mmCIF file of C-alpha atoms and ligand atoms in Angstrom:
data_model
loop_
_atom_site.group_PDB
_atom_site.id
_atom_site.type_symbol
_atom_site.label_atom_id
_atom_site.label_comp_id
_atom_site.label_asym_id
_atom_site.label_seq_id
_atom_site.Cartn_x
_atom_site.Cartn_y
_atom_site.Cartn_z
ATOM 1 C CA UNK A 1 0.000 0.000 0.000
ATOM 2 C CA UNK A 2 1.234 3.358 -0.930
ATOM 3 C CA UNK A 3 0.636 6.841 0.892
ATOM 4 C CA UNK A 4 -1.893 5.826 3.078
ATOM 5 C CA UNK A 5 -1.870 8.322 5.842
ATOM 6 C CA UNK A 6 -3.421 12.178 5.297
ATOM 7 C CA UNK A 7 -0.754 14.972 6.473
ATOM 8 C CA UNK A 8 -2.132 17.713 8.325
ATOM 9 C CA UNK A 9 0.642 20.279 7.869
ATOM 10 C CA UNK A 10 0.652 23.233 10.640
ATOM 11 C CA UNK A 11 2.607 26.552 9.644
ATOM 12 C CA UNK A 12 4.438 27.532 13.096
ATOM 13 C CA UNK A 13 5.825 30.675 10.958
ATOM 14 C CA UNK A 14 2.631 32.275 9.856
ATOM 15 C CA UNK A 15 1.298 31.143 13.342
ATOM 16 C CA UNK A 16 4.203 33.586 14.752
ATOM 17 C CA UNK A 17 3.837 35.998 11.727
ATOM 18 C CA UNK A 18 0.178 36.561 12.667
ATOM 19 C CA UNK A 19 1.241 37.094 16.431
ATOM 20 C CA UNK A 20 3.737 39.542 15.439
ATOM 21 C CA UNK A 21 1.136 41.614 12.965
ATOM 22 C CA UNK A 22 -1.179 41.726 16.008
ATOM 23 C CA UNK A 23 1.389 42.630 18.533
ATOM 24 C CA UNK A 24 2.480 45.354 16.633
ATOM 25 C CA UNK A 25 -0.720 47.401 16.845
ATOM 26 C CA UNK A 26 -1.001 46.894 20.986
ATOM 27 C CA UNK A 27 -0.004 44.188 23.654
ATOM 28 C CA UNK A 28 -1.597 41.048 23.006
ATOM 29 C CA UNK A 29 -1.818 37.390 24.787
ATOM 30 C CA UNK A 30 -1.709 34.433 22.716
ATOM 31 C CA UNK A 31 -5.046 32.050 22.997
ATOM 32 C CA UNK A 32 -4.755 28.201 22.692
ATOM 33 C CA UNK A 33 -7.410 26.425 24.262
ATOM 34 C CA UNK A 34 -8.517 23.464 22.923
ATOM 35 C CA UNK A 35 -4.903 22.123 22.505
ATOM 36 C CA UNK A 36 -4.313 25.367 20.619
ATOM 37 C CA UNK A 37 -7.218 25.334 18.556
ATOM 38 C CA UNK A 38 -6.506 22.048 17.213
ATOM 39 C CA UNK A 39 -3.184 22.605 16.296
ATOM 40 C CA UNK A 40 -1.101 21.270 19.498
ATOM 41 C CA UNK A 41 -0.524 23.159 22.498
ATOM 42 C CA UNK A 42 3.460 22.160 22.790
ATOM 43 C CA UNK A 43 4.391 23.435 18.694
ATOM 44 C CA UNK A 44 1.877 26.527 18.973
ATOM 45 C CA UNK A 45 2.756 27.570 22.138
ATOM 46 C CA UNK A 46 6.583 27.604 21.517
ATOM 47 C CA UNK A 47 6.365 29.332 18.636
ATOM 48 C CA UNK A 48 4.322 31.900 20.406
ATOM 49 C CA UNK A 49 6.836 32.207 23.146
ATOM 50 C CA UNK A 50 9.631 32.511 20.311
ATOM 51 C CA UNK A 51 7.655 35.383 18.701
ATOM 52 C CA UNK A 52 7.605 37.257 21.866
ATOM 53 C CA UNK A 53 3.909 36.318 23.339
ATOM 54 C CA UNK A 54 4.449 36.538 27.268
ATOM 55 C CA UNK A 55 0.979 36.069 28.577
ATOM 56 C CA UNK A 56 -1.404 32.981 27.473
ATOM 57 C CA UNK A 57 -4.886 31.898 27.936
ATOM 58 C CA UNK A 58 -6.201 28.107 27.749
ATOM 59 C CA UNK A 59 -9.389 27.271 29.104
ATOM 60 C CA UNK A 60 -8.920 24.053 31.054
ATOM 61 C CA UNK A 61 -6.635 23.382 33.910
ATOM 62 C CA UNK A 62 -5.115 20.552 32.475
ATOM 63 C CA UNK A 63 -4.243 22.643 29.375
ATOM 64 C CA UNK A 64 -2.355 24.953 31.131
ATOM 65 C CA UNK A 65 -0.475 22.140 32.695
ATOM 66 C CA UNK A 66 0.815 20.948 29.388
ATOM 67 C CA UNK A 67 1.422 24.516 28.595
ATOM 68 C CA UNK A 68 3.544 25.350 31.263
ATOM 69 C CA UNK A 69 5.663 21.603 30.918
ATOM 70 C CA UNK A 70 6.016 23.102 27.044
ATOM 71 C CA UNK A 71 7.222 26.610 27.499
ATOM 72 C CA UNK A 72 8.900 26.998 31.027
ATOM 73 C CA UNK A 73 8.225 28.985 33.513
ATOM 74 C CA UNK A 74 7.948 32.734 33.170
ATOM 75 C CA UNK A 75 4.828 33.706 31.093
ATOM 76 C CA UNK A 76 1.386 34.001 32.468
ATOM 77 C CA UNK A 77 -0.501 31.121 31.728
ATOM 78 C CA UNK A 78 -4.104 31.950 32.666
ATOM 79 C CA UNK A 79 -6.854 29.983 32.420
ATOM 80 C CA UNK A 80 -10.431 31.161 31.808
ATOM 81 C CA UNK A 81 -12.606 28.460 33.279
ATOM 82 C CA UNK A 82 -10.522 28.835 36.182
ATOM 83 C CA UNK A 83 -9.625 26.377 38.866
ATOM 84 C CA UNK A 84 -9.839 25.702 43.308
ATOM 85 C CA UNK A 85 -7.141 27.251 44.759
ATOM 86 C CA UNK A 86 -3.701 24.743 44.654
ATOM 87 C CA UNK A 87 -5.005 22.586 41.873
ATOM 88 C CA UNK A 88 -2.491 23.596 39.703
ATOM 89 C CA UNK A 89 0.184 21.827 41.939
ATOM 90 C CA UNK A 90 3.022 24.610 41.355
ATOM 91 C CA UNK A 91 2.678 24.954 37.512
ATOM 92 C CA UNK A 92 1.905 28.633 38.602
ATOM 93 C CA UNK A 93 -1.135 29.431 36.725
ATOM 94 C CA UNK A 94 -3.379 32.094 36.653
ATOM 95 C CA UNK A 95 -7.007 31.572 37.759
ATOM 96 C CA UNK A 96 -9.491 33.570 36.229
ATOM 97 C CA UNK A 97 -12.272 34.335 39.116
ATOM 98 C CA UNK A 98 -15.858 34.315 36.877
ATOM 99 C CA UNK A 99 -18.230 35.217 39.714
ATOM 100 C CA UNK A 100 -18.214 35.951 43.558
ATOM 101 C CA UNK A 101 -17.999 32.298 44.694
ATOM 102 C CA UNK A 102 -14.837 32.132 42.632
ATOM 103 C CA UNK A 103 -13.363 35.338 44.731
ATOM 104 C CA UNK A 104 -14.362 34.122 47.968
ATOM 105 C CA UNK A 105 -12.253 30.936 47.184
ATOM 106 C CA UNK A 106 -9.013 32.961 45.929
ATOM 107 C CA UNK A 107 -9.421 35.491 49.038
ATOM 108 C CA UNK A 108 -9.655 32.407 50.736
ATOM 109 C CA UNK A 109 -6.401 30.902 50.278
ATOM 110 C CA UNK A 110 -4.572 34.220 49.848
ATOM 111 C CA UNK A 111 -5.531 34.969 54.017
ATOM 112 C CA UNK A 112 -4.498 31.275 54.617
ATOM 113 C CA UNK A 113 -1.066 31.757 52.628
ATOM 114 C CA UNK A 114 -0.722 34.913 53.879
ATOM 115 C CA UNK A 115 0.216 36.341 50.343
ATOM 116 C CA UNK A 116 -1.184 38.415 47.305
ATOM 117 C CA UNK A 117 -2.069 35.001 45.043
ATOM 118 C CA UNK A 118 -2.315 36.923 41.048
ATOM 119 C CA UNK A 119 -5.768 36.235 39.819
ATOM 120 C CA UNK A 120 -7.943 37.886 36.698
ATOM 121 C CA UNK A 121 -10.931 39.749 37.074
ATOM 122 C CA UNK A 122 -13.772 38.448 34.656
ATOM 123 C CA UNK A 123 -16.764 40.880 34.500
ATOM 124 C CA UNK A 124 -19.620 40.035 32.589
ATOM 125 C CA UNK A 125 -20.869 42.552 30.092
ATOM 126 C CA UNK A 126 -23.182 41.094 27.897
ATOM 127 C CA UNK A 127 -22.576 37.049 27.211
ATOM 128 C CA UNK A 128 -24.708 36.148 30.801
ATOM 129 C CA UNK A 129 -21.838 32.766 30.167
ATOM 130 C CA UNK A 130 -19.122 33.813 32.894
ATOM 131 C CA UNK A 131 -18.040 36.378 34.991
ATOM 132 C CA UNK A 132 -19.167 39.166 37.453
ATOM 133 C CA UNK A 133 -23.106 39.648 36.753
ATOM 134 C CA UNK A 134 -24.649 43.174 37.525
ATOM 135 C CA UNK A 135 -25.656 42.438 41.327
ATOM 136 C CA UNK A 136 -22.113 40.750 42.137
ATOM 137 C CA UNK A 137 -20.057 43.762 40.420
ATOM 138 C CA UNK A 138 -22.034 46.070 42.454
ATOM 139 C CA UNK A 139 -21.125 44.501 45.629
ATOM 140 C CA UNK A 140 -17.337 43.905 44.766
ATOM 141 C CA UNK A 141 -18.051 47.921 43.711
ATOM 142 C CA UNK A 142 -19.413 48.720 47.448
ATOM 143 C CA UNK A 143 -16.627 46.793 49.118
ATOM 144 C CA UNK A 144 -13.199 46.619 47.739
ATOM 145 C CA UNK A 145 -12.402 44.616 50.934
ATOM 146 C CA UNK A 146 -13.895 41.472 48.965
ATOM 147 C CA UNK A 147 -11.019 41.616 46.321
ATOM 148 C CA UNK A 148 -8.523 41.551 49.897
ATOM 149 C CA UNK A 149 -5.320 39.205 49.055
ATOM 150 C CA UNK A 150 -5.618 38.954 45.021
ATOM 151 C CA UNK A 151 -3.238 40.521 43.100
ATOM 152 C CA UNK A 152 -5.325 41.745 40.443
ATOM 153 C CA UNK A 153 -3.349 41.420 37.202
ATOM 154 C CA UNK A 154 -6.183 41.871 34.917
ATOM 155 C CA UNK A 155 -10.155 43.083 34.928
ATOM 156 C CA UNK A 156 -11.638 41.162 31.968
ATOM 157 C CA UNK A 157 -14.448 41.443 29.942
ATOM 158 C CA UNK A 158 -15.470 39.232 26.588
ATOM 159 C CA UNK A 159 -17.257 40.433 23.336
ATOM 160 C CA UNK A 160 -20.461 38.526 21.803
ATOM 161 C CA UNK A 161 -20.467 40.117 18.692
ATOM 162 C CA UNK A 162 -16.984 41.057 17.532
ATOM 163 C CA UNK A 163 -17.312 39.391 14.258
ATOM 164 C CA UNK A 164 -20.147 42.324 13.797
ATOM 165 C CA UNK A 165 -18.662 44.785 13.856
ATOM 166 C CA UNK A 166 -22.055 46.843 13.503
ATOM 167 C CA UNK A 167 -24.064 45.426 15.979
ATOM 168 C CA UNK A 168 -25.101 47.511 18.909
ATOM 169 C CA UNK A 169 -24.319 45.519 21.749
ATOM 170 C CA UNK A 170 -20.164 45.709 20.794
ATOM 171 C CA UNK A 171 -20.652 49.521 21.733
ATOM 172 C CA UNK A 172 -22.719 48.778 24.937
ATOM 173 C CA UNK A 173 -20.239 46.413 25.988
ATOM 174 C CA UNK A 174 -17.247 48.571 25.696
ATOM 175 C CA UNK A 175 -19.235 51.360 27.701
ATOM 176 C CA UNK A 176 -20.054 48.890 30.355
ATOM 177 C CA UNK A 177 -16.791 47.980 30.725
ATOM 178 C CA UNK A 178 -15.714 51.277 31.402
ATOM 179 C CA UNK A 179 -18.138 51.862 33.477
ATOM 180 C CA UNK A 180 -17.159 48.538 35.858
ATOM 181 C CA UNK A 181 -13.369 49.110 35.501
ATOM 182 C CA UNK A 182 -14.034 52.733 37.034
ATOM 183 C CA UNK A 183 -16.061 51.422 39.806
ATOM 184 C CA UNK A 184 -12.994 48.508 41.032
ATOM 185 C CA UNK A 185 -9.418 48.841 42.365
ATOM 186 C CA UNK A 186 -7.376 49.894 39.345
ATOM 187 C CA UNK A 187 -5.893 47.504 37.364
ATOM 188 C CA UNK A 188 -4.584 46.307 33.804
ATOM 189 C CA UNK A 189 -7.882 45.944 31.329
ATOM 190 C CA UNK A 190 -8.140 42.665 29.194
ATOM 191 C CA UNK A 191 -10.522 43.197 26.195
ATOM 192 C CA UNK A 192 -10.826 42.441 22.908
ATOM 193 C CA UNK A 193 -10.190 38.902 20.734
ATOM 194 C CA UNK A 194 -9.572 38.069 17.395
ATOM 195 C CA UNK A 195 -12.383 39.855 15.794
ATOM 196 C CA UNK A 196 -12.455 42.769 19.054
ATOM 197 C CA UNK A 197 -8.808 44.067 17.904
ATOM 198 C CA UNK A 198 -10.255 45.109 14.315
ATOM 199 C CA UNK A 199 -13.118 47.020 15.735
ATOM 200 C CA UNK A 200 -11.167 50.383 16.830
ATOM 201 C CA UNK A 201 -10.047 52.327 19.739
ATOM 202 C CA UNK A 202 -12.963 51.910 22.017
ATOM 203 C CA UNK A 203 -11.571 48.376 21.966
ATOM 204 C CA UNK A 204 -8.227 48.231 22.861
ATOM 205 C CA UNK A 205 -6.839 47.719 26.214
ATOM 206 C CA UNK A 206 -4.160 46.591 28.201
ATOM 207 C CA UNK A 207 -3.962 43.050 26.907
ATOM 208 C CA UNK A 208 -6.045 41.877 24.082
ATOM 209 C CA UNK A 209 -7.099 38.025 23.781
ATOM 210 C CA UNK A 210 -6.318 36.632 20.187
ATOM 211 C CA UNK A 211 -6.876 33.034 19.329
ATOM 212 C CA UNK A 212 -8.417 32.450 15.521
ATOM 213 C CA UNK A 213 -6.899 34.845 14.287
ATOM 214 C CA UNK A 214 -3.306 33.644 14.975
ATOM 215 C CA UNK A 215 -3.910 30.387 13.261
ATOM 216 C CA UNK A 216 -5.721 32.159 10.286
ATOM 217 C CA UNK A 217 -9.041 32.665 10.661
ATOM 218 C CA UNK A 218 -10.523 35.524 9.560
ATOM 219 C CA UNK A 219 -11.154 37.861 12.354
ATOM 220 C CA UNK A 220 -13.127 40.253 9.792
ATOM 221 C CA UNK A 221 -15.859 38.153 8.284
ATOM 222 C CA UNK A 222 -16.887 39.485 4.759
ATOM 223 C CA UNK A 223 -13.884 41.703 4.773
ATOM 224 C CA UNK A 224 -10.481 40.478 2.727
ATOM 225 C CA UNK A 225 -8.646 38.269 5.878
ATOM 226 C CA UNK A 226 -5.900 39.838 6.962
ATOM 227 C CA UNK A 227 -4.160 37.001 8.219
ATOM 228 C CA UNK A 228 -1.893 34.189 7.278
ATOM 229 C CA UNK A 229 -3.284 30.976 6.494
ATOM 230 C CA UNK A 230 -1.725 28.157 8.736
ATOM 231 C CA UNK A 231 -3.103 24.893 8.020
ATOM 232 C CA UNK A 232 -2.653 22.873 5.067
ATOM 233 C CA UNK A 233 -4.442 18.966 4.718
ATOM 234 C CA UNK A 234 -3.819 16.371 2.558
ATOM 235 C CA UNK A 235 -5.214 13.025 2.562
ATOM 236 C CA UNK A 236 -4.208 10.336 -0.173
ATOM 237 C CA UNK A 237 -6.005 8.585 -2.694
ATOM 238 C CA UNK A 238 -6.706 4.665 -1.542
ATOM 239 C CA UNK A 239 -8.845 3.624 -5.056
ATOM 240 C CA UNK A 240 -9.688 5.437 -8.436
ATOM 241 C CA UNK A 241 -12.447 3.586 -10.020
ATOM 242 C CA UNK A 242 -14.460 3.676 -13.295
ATOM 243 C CA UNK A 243 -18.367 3.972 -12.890
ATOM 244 C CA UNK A 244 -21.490 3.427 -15.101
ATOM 245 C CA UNK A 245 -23.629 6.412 -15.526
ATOM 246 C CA UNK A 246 -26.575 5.558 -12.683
ATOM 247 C CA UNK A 247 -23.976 4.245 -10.371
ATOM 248 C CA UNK A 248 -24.864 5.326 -7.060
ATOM 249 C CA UNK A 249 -21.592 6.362 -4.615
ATOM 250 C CA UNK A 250 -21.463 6.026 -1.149
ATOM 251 C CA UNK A 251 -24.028 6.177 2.202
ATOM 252 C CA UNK A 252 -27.427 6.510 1.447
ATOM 253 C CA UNK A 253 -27.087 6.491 -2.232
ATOM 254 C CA UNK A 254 -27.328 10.021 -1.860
ATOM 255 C CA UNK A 255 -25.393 11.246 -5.452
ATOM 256 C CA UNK A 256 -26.084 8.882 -8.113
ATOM 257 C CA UNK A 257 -23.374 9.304 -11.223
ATOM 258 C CA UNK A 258 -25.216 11.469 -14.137
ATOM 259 C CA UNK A 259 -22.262 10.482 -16.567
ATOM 260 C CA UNK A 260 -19.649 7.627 -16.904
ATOM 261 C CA UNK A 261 -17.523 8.972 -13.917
ATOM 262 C CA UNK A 262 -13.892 8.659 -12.462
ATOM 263 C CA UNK A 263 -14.240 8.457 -8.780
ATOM 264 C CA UNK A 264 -11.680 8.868 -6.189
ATOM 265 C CA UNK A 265 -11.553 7.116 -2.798
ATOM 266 C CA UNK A 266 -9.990 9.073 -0.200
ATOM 267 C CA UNK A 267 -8.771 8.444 3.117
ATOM 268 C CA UNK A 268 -10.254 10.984 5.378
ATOM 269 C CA UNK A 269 -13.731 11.310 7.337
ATOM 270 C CA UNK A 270 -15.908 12.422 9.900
ATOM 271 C CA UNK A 271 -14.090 10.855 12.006
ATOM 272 C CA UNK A 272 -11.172 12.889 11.352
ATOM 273 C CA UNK A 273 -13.251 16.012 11.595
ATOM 274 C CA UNK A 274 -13.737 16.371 8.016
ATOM 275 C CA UNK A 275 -17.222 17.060 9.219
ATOM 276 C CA UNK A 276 -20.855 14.874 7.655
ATOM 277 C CA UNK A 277 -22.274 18.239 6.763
ATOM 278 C CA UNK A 278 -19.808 18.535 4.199
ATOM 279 C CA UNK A 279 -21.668 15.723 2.044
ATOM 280 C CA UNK A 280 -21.894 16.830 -1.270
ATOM 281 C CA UNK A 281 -20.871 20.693 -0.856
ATOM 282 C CA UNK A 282 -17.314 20.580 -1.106
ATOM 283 C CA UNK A 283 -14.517 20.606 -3.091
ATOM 284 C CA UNK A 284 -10.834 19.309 -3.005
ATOM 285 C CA UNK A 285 -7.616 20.284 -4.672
ATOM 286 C CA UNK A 286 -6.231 17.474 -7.141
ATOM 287 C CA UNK A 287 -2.916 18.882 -8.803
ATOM 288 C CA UNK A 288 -4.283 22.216 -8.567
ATOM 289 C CA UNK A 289 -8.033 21.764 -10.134
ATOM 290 C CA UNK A 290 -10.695 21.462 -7.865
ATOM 291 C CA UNK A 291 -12.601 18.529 -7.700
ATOM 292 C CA UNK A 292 -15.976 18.246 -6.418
ATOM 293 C CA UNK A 293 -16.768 16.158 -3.247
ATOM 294 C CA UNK A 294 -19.814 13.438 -4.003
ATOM 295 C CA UNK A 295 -21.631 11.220 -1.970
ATOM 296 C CA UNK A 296 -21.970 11.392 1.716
ATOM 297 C CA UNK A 297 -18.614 11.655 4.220
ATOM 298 C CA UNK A 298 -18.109 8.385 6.152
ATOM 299 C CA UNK A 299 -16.251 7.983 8.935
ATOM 300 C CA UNK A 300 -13.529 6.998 7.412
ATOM 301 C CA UNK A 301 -13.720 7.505 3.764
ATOM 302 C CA UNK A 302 -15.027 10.554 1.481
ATOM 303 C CA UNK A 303 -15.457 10.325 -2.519
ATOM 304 C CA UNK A 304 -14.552 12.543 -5.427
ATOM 305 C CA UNK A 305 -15.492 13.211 -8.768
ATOM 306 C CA UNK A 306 -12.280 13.411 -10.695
ATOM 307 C CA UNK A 307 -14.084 12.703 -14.201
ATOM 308 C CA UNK A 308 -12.674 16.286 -15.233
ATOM 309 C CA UNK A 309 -9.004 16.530 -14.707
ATOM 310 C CA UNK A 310 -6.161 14.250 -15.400
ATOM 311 C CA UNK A 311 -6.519 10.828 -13.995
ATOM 312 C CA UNK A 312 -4.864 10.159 -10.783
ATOM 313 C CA UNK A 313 -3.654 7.371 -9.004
ATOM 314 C CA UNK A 314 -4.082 5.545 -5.693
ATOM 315 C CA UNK A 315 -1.438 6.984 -3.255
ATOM 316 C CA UNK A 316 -1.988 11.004 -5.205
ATOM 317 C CA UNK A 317 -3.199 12.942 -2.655
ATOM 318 C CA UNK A 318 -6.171 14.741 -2.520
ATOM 319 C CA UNK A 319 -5.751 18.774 -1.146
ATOM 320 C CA UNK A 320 -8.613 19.354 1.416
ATOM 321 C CA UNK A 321 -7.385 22.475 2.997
ATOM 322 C CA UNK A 322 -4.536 24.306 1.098
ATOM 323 C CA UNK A 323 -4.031 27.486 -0.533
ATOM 324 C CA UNK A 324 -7.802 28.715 -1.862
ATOM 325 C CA UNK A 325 -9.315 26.059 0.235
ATOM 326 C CA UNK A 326 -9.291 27.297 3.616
ATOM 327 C CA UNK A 327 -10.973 26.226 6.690
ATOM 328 C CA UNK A 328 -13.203 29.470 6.672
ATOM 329 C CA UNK A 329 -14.273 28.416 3.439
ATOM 330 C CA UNK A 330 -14.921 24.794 4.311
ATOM 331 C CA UNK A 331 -16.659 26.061 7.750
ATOM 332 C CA UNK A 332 -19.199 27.989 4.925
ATOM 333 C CA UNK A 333 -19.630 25.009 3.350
ATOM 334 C CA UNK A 334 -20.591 22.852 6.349
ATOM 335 C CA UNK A 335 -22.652 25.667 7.904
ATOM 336 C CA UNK A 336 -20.213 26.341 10.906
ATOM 337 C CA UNK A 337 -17.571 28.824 11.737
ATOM 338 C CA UNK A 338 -13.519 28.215 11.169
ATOM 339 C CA UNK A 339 -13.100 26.927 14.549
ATOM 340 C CA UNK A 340 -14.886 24.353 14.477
ATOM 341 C CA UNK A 341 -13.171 22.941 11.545
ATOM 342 C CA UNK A 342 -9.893 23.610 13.691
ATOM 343 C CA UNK A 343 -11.098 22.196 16.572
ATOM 344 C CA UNK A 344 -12.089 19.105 15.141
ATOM 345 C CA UNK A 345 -9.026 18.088 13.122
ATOM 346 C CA UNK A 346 -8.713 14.296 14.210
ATOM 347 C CA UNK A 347 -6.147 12.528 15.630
ATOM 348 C CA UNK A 348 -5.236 10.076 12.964
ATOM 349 C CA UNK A 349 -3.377 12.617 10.704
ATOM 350 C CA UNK A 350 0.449 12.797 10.740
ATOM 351 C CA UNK A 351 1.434 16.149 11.913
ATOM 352 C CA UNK A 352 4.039 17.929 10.131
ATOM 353 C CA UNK A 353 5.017 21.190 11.618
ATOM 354 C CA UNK A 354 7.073 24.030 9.341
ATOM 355 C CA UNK A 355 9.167 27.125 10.077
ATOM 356 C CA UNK A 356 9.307 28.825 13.747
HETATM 357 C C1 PLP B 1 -11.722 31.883 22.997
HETATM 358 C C2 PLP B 1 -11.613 33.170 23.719
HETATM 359 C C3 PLP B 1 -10.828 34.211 23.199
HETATM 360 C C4 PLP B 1 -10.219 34.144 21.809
HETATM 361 O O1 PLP B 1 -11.248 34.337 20.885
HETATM 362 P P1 PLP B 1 -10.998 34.398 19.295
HETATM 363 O O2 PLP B 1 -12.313 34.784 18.753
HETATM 364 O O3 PLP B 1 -10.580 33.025 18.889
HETATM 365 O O4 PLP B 1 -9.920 35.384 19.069
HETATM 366 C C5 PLP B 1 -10.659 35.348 23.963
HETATM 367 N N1 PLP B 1 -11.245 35.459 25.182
HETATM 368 C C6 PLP B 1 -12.030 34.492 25.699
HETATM 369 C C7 PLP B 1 -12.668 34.699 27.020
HETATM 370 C C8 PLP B 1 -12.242 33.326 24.986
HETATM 371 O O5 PLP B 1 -13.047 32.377 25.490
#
């Protein structure tokens, strides 16, 4: 058998590249939850560190575990789901305190320490998901003495809307966040993501939040992206065969051949996170001509029709994100957004990571 495995091929330079173009227009973390949106905490977060990124944000404990064994100690790791008090057994991270509970813990363990322990400040303006709600900022806003023994690095809010830019409540959050940062001990303001650091002034602050962005997403929907594309997938070719015209192909006999038509049997699937709702709307890259995807997506298999261009053979592989094929587009195709299509990149493709 020849070239059997697909190659997901992750871009550490434009990953650093798109940190850089962001950090040049304010200070900026680096996000990479969800193993660095798909891409592997370890690779994306050195690069990060190697670009200059000093302050990070996962979402799970456990992530920022594997981020701190990855990049040393030194940077802030925070993490935004935050964690009880000595959970992170020493890795030194960062708990983000999303409601009153969560600062009664931290002030908690600071009096028993009998030291400042560094915490983040997460003040809900408009998401009702995390973070201070109206009644528990106005208390915290009565009586300082509740914030007594955290060292406040950061008062954070999150945008719900960022990716439109004209919708009312991006201007109402920004106001309320004024409005609570004015009202609590001073500190450092963390603001905006991806989408957030394109919106203008209002927006910035002391640390902005990045994460799709750095691995190429576009952070201004419907606008040209701005960012470097960082993910490439290939998957190779495990059958070409000749059909009848009235051949059905695939799961449900859901595309039935109108022609006498070359198909292509390729080794990629749902299960790889080349998502179901893909079926029949789109296309791959086949020596640079597109070829359309027929037939539903298995778990393990998906089908093109490869009647039009040159005839390949097993072992060719088939380009199913590349240059012109990104995972925005795909994501439009499957009716989701480009992070899902990160996020879901399976486990069975060898990773090859470029440049630094
Ligand atoms: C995921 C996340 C970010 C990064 O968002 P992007 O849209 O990927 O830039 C920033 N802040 C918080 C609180 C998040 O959950």
């Amino acid at each position: 058998m020849t070239g059997i495995e697909a190659v997901l091929t992750v871009d550490l330079g434009a990953i650093a590249a798109n940190w850089r173009q962001l950090a040049a227009a304010g200070p900026v973390a680096g996000v990479v939850k969800a193993d660095g949106y798909g891409l592997g905490t370890a690779p994306v977060g050195r690069a990060l560190l190697a670009a200059g990124c000093r302050h990070f944000f996962v979402a799970h404990l456990s992530e920022g575990v594997a981020l701190r064994a990855a990049i040393g100690a030194g940077p802030m790791i925070a993490v935004l789901n935050g964690f009880p008090p000595g959970a992170d057994d020493g890795a030194g991270l960062v708990p983000v305190l999303n409601g009153l509970p969560d600062v009664a813990a931290w002030t908690a363990a600071a009096r028993a320490a009998e030291r400042a322990l560094p915490a983040i400040l997460h003040v809900d303006t408009g998401m009702a998901r995390l973070g201070l709600d109206a009644g528990e900022l106005e208390r915290v806003a009565e009586d300082h003495g509740l914030l007594a023994g955290l060292d406040l690095r950061y008062v954070m809010t999150h945008l719900a809307c960022a990716d439109a830019p004209e919708h009312p409540l991006n201007a109402d959050q920004a106001r309320r966040f004024a409005a609570a940062c004015a009202r609590l001990p001073p500190a450092p303001r963390s603001f905006a993501n991806s989408s957030g650091l394109f919106l203008g002034p209002d927006f910035a602050s002391d640390l902005g939040r990045p994460g799709c962005a750095l691995y190429g997403i576009n952070p201004t929907p419907g606008r040209p992206n701005p960012m470097r594309q960082a993910v490439g997938l290939e998957a190779p070719i495990l059958q070409v065969r000749e059909i009848a015209a009235g051949t059905p192909v695939g799961y449900g006999a859901s595309w039935t051949a109108p022609r006498p038509s070359r198909i292509a049997t390729v080794a990629a699937g749902y299960a790889d996170g080349y998502l179901r709702a893909l079926s029949g709307r789109a296309t791959g890259i086949l020596a640079g001509r597109p070829v359309p995807l027929v037939g539903r997506v298995s778990m393990d298999l998906i089908t093109f029709d490869v009647t039009d261009v040159p005839p390949p053979a097993p072992g060719d592989r088939i380009g199913l994100i590349g240059p012109g094929l990104t995972p925005d587009d795909l994501a439009t195709a499957a009716g989701t957004i480009g992070y899902e299509i990160l996020t879901s990149l399976g486990a069975r493709y060898r990773r090859e990571y470029r440049g630094a």
